[in-house]
GROMACS .gro file of N, CA and C in nm:
model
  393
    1UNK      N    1   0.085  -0.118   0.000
    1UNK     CA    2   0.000   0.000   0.000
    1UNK      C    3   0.089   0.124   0.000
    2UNK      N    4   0.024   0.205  -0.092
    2UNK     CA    5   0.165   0.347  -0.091
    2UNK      C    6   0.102   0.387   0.060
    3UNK      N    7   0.021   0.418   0.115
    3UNK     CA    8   0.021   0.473   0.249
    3UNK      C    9   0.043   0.370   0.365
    4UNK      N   10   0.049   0.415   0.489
    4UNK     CA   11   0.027   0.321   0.625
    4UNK      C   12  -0.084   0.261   0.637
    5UNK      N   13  -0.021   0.159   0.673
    5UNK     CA   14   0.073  -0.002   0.714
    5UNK      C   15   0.181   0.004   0.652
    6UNK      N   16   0.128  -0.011   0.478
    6UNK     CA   17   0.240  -0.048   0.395
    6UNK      C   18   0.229  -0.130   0.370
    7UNK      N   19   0.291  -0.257   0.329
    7UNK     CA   20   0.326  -0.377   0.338
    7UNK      C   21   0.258  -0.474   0.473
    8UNK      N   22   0.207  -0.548   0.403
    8UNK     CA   23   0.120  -0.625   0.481
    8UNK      C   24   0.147  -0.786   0.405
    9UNK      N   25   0.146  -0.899   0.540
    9UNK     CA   26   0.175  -1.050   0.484
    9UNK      C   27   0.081  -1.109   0.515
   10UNK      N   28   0.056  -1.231   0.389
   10UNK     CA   29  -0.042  -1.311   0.436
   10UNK      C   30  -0.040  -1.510   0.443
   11UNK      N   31  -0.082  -1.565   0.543
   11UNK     CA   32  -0.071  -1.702   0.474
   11UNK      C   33  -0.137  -1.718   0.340
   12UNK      N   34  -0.143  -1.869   0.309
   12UNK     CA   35  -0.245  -1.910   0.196
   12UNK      C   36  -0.394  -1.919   0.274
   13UNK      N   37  -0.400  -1.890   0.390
   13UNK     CA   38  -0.553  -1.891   0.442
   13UNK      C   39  -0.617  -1.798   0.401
   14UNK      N   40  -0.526  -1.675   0.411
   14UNK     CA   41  -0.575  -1.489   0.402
   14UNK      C   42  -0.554  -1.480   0.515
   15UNK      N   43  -0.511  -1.506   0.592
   15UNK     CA   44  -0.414  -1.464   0.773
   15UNK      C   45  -0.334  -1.403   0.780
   16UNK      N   46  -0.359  -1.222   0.826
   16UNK     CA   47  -0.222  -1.217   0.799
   16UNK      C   48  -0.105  -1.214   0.919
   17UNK      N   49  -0.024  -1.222   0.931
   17UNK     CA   50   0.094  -1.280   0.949
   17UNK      C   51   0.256  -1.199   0.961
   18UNK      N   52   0.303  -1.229   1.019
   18UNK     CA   53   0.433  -1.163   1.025
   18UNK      C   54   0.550  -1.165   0.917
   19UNK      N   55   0.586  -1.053   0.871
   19UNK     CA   56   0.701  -1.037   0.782
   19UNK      C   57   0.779  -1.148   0.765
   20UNK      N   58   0.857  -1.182   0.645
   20UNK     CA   59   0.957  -1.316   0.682
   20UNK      C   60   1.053  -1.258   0.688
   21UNK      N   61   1.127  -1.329   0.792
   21UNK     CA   62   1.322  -1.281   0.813
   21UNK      C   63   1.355  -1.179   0.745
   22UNK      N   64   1.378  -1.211   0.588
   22UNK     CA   65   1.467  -1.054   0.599
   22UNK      C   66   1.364  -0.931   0.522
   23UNK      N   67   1.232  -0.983   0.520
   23UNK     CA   68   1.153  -0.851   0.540
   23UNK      C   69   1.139  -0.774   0.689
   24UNK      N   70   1.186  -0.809   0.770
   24UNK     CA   71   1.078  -0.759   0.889
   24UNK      C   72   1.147  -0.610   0.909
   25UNK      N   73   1.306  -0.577   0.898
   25UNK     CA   74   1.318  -0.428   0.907
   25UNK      C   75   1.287  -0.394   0.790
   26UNK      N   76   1.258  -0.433   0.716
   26UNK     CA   77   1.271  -0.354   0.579
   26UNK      C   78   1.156  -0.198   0.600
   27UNK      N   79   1.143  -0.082   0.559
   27UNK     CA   80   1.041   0.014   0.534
   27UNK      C   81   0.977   0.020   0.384
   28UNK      N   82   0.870   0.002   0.416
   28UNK     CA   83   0.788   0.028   0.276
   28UNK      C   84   0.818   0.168   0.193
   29UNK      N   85   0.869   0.230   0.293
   29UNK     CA   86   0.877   0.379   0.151
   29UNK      C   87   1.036   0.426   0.158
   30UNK      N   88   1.103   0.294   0.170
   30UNK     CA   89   1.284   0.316   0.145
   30UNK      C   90   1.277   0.228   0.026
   31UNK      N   91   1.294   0.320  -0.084
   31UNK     CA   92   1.335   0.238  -0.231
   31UNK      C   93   1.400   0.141  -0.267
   32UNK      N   94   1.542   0.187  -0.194
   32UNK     CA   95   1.658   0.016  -0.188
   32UNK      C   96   1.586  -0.090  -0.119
   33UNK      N   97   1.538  -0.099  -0.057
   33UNK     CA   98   1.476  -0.259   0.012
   33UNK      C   99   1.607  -0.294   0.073
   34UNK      N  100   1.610  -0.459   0.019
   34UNK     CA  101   1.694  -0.565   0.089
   34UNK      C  102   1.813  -0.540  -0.028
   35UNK      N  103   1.967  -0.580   0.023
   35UNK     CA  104   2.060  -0.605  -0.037
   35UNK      C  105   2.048  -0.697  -0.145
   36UNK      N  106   2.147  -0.731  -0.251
   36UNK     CA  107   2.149  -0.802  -0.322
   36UNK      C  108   2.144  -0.915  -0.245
   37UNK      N  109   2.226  -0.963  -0.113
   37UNK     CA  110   2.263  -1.084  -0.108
   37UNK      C  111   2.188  -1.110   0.051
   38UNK      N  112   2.097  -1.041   0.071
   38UNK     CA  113   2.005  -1.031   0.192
   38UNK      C  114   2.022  -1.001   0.351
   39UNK      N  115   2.207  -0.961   0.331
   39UNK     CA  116   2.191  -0.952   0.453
   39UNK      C  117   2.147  -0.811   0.533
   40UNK      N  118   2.141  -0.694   0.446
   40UNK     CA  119   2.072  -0.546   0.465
   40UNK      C  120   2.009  -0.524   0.453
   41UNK      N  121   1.910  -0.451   0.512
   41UNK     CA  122   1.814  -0.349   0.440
   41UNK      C  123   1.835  -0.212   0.495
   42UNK      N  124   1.778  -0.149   0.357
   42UNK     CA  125   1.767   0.006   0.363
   42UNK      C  126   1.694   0.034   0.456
   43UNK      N  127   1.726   0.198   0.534
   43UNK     CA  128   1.657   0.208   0.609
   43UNK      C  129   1.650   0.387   0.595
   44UNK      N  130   1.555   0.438   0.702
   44UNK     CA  131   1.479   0.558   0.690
   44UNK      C  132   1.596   0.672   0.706
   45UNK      N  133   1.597   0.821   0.677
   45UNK     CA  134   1.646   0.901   0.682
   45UNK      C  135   1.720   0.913   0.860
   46UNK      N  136   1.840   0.958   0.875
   46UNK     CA  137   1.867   0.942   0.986
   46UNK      C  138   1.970   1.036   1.043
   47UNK      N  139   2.043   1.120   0.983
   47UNK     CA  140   2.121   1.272   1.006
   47UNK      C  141   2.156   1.319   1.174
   48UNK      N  142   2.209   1.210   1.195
   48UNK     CA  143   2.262   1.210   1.301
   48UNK      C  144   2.411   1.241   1.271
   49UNK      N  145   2.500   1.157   1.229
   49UNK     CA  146   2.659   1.182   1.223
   49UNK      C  147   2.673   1.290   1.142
   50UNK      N  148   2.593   1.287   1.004
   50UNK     CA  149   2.608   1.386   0.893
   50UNK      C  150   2.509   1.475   0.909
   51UNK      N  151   2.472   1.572   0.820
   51UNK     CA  152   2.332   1.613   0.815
   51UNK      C  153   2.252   1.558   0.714
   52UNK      N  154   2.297   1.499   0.641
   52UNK     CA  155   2.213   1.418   0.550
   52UNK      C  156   2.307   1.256   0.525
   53UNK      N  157   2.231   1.149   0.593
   53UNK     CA  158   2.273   1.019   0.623
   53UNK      C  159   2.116   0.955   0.612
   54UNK      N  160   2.197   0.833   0.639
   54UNK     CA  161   2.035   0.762   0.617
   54UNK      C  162   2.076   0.617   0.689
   55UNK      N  163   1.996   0.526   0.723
   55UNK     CA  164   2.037   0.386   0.832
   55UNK      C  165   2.011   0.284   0.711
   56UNK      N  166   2.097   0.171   0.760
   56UNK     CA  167   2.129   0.061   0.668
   56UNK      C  168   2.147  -0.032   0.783
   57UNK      N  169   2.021  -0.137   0.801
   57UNK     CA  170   1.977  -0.219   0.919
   57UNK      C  171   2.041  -0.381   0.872
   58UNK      N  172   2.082  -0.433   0.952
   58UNK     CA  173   2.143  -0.581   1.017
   58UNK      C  174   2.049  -0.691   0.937
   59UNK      N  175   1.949  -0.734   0.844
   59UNK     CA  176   1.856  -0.788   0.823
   59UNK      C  177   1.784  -0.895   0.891
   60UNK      N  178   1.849  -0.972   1.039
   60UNK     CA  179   1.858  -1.036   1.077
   60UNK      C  180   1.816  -0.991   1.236
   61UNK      N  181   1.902  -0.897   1.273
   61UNK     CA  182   1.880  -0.816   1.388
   61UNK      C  183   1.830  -0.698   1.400
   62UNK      N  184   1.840  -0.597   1.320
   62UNK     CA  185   1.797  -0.497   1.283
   62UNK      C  186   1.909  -0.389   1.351
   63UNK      N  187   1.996  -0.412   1.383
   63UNK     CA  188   2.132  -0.300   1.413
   63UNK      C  189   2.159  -0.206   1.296
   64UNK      N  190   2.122  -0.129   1.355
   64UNK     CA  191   2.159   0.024   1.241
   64UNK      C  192   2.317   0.047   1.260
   65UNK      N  193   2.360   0.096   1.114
   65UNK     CA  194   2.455   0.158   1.073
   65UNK      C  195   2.396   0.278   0.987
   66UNK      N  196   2.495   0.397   1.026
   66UNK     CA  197   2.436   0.525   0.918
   66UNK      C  198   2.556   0.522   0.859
   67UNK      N  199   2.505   0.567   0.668
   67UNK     CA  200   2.586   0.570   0.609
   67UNK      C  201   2.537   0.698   0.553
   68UNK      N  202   2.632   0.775   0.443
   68UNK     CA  203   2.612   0.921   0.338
   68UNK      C  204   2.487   0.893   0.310
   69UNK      N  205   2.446   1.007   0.268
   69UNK     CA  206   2.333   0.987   0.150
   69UNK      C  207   2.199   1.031   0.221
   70UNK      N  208   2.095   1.105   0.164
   70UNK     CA  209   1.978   1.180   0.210
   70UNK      C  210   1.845   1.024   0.183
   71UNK      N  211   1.873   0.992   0.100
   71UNK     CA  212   1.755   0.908   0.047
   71UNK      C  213   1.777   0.778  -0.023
   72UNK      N  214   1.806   0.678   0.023
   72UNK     CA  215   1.882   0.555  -0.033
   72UNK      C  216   1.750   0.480  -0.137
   73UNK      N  217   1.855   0.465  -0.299
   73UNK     CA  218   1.723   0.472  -0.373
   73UNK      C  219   1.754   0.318  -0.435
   74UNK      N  220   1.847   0.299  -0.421
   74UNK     CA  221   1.929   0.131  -0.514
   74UNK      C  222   2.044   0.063  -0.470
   75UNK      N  223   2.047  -0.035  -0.488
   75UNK     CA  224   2.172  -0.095  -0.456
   75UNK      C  225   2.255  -0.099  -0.547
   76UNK      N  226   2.332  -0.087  -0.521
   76UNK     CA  227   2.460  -0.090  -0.637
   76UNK      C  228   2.531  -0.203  -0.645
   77UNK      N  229   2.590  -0.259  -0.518
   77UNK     CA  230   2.650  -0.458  -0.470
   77UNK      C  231   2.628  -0.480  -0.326
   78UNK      N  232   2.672  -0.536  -0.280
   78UNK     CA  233   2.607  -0.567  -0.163
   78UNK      C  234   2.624  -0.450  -0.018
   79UNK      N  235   2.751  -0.425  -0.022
   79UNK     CA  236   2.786  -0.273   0.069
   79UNK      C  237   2.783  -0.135  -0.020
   80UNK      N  238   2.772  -0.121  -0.162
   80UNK     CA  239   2.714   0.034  -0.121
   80UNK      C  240   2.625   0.043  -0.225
   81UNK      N  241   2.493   0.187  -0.205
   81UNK     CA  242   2.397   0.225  -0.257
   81UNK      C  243   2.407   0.308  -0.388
   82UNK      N  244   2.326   0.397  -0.386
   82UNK     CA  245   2.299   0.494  -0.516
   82UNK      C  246   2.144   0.569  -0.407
   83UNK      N  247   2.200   0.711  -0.358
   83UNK     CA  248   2.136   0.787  -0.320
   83UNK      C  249   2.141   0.902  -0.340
   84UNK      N  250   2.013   0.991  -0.314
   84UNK     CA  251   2.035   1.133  -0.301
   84UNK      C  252   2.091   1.186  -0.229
   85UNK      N  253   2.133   1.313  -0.256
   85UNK     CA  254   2.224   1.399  -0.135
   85UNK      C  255   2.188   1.554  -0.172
   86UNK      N  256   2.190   1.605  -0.098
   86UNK     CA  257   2.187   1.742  -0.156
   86UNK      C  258   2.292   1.861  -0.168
   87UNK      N  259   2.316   1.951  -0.213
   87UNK     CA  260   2.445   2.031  -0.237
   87UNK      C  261   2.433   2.147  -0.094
   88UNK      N  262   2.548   2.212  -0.094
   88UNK     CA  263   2.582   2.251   0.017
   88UNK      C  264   2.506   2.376   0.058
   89UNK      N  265   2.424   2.394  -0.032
   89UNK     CA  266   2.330   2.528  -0.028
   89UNK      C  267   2.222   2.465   0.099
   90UNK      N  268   2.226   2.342   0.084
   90UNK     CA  269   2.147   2.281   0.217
   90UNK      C  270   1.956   2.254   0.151
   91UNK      N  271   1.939   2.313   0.018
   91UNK     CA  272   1.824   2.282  -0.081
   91UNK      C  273   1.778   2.134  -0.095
   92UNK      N  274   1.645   2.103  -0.014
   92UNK     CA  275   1.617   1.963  -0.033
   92UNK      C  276   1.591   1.902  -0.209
   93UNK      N  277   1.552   1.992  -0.274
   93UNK     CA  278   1.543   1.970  -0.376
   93UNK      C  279   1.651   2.012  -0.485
   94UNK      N  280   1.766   2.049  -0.411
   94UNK     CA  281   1.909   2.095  -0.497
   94UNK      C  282   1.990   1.938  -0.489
   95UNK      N  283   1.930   1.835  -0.569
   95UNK     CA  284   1.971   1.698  -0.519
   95UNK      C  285   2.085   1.646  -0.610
   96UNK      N  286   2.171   1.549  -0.629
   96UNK     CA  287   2.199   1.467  -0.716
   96UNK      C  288   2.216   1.374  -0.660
   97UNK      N  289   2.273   1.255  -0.786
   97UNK     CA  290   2.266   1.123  -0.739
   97UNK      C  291   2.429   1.073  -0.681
   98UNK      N  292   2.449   1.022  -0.562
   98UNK     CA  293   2.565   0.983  -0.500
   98UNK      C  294   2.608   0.834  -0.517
   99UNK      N  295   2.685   0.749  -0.517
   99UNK     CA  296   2.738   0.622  -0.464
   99UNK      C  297   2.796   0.635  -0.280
  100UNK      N  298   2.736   0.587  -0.189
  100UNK     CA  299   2.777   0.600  -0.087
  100UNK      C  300   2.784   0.383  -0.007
  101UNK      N  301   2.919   0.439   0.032
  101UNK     CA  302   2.949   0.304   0.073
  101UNK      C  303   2.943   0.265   0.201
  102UNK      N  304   2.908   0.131   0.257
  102UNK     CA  305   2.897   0.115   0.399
  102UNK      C  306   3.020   0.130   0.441
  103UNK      N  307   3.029   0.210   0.586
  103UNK     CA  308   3.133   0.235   0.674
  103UNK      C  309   3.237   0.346   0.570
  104UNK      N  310   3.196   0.384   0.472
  104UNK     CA  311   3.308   0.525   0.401
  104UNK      C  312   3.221   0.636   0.451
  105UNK      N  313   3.302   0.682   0.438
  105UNK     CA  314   3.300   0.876   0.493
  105UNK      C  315   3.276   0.965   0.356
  106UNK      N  316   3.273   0.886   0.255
  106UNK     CA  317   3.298   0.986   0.140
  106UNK      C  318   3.192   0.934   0.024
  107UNK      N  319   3.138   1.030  -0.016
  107UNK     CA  320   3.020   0.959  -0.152
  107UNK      C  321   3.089   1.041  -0.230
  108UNK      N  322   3.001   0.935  -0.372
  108UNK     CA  323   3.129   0.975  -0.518
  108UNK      C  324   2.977   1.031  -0.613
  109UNK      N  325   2.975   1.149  -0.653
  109UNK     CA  326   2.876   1.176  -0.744
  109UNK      C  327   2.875   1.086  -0.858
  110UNK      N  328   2.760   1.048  -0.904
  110UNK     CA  329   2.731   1.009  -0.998
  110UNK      C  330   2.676   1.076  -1.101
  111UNK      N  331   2.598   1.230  -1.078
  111UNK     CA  332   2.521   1.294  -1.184
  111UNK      C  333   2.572   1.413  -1.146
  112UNK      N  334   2.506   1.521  -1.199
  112UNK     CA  335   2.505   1.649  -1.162
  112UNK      C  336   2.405   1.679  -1.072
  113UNK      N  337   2.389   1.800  -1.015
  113UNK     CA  338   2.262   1.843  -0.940
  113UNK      C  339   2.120   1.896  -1.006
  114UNK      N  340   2.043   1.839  -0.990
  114UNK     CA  341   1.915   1.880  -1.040
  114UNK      C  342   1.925   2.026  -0.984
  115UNK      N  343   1.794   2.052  -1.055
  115UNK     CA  344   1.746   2.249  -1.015
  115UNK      C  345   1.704   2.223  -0.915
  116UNK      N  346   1.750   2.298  -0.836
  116UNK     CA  347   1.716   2.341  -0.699
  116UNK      C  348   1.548   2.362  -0.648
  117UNK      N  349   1.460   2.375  -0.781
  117UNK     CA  350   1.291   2.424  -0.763
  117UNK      C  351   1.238   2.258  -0.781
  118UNK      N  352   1.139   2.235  -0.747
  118UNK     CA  353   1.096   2.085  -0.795
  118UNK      C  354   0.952   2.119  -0.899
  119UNK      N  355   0.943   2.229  -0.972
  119UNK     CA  356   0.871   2.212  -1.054
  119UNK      C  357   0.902   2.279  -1.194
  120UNK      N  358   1.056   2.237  -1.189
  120UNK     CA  359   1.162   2.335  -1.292
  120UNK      C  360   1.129   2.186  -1.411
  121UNK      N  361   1.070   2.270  -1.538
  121UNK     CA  362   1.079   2.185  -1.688
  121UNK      C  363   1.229   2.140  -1.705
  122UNK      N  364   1.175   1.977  -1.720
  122UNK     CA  365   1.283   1.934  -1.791
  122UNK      C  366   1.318   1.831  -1.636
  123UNK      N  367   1.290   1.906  -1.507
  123UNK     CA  368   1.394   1.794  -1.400
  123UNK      C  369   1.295   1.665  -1.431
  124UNK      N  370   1.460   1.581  -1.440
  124UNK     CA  371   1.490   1.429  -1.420
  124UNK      C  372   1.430   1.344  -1.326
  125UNK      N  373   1.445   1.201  -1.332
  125UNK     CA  374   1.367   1.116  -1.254
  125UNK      C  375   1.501   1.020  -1.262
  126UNK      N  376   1.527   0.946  -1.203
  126UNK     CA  377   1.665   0.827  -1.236
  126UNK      C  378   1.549   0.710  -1.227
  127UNK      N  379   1.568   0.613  -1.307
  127UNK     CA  380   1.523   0.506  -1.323
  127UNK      C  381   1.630   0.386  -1.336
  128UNK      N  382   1.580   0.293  -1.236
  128UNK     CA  383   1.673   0.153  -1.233
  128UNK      C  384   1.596   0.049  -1.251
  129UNK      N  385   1.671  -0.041  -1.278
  129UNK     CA  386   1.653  -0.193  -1.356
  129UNK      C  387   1.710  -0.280  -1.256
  130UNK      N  388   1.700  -0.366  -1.272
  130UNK     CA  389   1.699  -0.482  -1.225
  130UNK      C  390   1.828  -0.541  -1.284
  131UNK      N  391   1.934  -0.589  -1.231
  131UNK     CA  392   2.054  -0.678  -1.302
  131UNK      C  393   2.015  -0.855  -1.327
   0.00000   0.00000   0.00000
């Protein structure tokens, strides 16, 4: 569901039921989901160390790590993403797209910065695929 709950499980009865393993931290409105290889999931905005970070949960335990990045949107391999960030003007919508790695201090642009307005002709959308 795009709104709350979200994500909801069911048996084959129609019972529903608790998340499996490595859904249960997952958040319905964090784009990356689960890692390629299941042991992460993305997690919600979190700007604690940085001012724009975001949590990347234990899949198993749910132990947060914050890593770069405003809005974690893809996985890239199993430790690092493809997120937003924003430029130093501090503009939520002055965004581009980052590579930020678990446990690095440093994200590597990948694009340029969108316009700073969010209803400027022409701004971009990034679209990903599936490997």
């Amino acid at each position: 569901m795009p709104t709350e709950p979200g994500e909801k499980f069911y048996d084959f009865t129609g019972r529903e039921v608790q998340p499996p393993a490595p859904e249960r931290y997952r958040d319905w409105t964090v784009d990356a989901g689960l890692s390629p290889d299941g042991q992460l999931v993305a997690g919600q905005f979190a700007g604690r160390k940085w001012k724009t970070s975001s949590f990347v949960l234990d899949a198993r335990i749910g132990k947060q790590r914050e890593v770069r990045g405003q809005q974690l949107l893809a996985w890239a391999d199993g430790n690092s993403l493809v997120a937003w960030d924003i430029g130093p003007d501090g503009n939520e919508y002055h965004q581009r797209l980052v590579l930020v790695t678990i446990g690095g201090e440093k994200t590597t642009p990948l694009s340029d910065f969108r316009s700073p307005k969010d209803d400027t002709r022409g701004r971009w959308e990034p679209v990903f695929a599936a490997r």
